[in-house]
Tab-separated table of C-alpha atoms in Angstrom:
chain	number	residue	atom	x	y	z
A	19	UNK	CA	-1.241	-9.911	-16.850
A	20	UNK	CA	-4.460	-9.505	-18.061
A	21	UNK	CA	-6.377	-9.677	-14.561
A	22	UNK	CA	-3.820	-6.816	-13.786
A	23	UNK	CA	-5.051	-4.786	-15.678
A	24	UNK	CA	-8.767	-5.270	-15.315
A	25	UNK	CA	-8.099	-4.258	-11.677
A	26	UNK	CA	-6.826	-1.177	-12.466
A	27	UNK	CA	-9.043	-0.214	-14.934
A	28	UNK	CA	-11.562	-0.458	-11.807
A	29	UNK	CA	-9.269	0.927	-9.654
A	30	UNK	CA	-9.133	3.981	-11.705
A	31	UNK	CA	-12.592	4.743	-10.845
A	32	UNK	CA	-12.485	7.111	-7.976
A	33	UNK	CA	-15.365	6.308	-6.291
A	34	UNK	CA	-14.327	2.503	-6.521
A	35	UNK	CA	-11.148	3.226	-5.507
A	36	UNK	CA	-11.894	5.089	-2.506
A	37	UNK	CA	-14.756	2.453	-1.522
A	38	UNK	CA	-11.957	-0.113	-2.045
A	39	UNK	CA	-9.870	2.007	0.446
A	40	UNK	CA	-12.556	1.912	2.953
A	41	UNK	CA	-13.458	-1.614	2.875
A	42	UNK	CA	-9.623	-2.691	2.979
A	43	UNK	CA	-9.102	-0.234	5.988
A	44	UNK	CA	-12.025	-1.319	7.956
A	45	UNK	CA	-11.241	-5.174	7.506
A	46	UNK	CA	-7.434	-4.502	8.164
A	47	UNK	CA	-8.499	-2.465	11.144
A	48	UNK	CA	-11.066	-4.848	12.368
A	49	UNK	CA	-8.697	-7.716	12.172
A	50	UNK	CA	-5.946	-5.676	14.491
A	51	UNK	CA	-3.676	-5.034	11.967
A	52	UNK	CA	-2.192	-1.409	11.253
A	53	UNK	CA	-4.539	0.267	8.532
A	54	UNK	CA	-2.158	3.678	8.199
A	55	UNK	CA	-0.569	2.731	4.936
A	56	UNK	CA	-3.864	2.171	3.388
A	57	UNK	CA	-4.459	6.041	3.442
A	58	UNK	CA	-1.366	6.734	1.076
A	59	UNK	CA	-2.696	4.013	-1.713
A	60	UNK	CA	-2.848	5.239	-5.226
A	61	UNK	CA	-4.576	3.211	-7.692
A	62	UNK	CA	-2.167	0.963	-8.936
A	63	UNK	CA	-2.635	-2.902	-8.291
A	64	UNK	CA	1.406	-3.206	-8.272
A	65	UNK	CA	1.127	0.007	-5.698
A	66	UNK	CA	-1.375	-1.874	-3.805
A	67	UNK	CA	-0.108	-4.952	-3.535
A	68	UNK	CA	3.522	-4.366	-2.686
A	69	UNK	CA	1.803	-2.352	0.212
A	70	UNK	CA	-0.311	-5.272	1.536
A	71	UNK	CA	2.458	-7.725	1.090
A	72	UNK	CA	4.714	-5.517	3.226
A	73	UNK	CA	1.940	-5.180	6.042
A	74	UNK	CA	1.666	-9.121	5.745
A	75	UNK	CA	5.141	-9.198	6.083
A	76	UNK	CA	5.109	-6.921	9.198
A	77	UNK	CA	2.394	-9.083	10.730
A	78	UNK	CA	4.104	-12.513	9.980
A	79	UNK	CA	6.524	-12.392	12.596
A	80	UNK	CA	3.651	-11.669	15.024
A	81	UNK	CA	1.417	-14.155	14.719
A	82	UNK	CA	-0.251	-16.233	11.769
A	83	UNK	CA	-3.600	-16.004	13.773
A	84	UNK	CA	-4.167	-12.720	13.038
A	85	UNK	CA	-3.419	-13.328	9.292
A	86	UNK	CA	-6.119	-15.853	8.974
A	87	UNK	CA	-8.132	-13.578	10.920
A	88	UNK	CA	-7.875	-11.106	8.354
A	89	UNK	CA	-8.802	-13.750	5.725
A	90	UNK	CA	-11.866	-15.066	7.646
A	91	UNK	CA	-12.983	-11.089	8.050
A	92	UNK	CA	-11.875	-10.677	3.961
A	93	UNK	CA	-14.134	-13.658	3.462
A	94	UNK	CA	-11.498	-15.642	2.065
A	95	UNK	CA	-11.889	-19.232	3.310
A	96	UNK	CA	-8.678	-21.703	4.069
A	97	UNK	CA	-10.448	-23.886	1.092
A	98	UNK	CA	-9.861	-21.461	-1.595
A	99	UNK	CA	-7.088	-20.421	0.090
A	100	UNK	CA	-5.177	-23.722	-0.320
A	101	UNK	CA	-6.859	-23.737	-3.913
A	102	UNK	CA	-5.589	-20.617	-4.713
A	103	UNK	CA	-1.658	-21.293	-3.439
A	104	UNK	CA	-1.648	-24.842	-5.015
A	105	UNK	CA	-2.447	-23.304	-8.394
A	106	UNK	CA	0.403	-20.772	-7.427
A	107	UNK	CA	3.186	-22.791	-5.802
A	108	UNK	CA	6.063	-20.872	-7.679
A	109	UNK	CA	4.892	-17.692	-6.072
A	110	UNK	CA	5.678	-16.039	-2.874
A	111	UNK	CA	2.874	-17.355	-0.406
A	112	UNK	CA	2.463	-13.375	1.367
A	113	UNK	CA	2.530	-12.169	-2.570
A	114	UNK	CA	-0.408	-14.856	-3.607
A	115	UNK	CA	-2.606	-13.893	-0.476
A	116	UNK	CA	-2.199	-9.805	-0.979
A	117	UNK	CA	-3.641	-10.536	-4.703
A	118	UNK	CA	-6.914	-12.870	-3.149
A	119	UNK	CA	-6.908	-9.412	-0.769
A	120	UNK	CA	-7.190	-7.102	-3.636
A	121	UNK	CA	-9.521	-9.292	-5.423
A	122	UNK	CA	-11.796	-9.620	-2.608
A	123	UNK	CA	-12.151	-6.614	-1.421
A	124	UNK	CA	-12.647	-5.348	-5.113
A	125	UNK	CA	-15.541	-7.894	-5.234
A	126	UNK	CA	-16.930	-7.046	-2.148
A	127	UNK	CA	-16.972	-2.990	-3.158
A	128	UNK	CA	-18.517	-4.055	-6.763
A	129	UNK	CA	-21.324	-5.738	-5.175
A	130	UNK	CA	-22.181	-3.217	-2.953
A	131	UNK	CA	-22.401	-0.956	-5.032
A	132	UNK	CA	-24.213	-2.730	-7.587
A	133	UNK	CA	-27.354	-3.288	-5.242
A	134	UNK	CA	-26.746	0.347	-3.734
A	135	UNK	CA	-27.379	1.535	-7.196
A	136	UNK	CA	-30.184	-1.423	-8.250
A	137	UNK	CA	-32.159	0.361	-4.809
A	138	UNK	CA	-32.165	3.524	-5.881
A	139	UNK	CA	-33.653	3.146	-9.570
């Protein structure tokens, strides 16, 4: 409960959140899957992750290709994958990837901004 709500207390940050928004369209988009729900986010990690786990949902019956394409463009590998879904076996497997998802893209955001701002001082 506690990692919940360290993501939204960085979700609340508007530029974050909208940077977060970005990323997660352009690797959704990039990784041919629909990126029009992303638009309509507000930033709430429950929000946010019921989205994604619909969209993953959507996409399942497709193909599972394009779901590990979307992890390899995340930068998610299938080693912390597995990691991650054996420490959550009691979980929903969609539900456990949409939180790596929202953790990842978080991180990625955080870190570019971090050395955007470290360039400019």
């Amino acid at each position: 409960m506690s990692n919940v709500l360290r993501v939204n207390d960085q979700l609340s940050s508007k530029d974050l959140f909208d940077a977060f928004k970005t990323q997660l369209t352009k690797d959704f988009e990039q990784s041919n899957f629909d990126a029009e729900f992303i638009k309509d986010l507000e930033p709430d990690f429950a929000d946010i992750h019921e989205k994604i786990v619909n969209e993953l949902l959507r996409f399942k019956k497709k193909a599972d290709s394009h779901l590990m394409q979307l992890l390899n463009r995340i930068d998610i590998s299938e080693a912390q994958l597995r990691r991650y879904l054996s420490e959550h076996q009691t979980e929903n497997r969609l539900s456990t990837i949409a939180v790596l998802i929202i953790k990842r893209i978080l991180q990625k955001v955080v870190i570019k901004q971090h050395y955007k701002r470290k360039e400019k001082q």
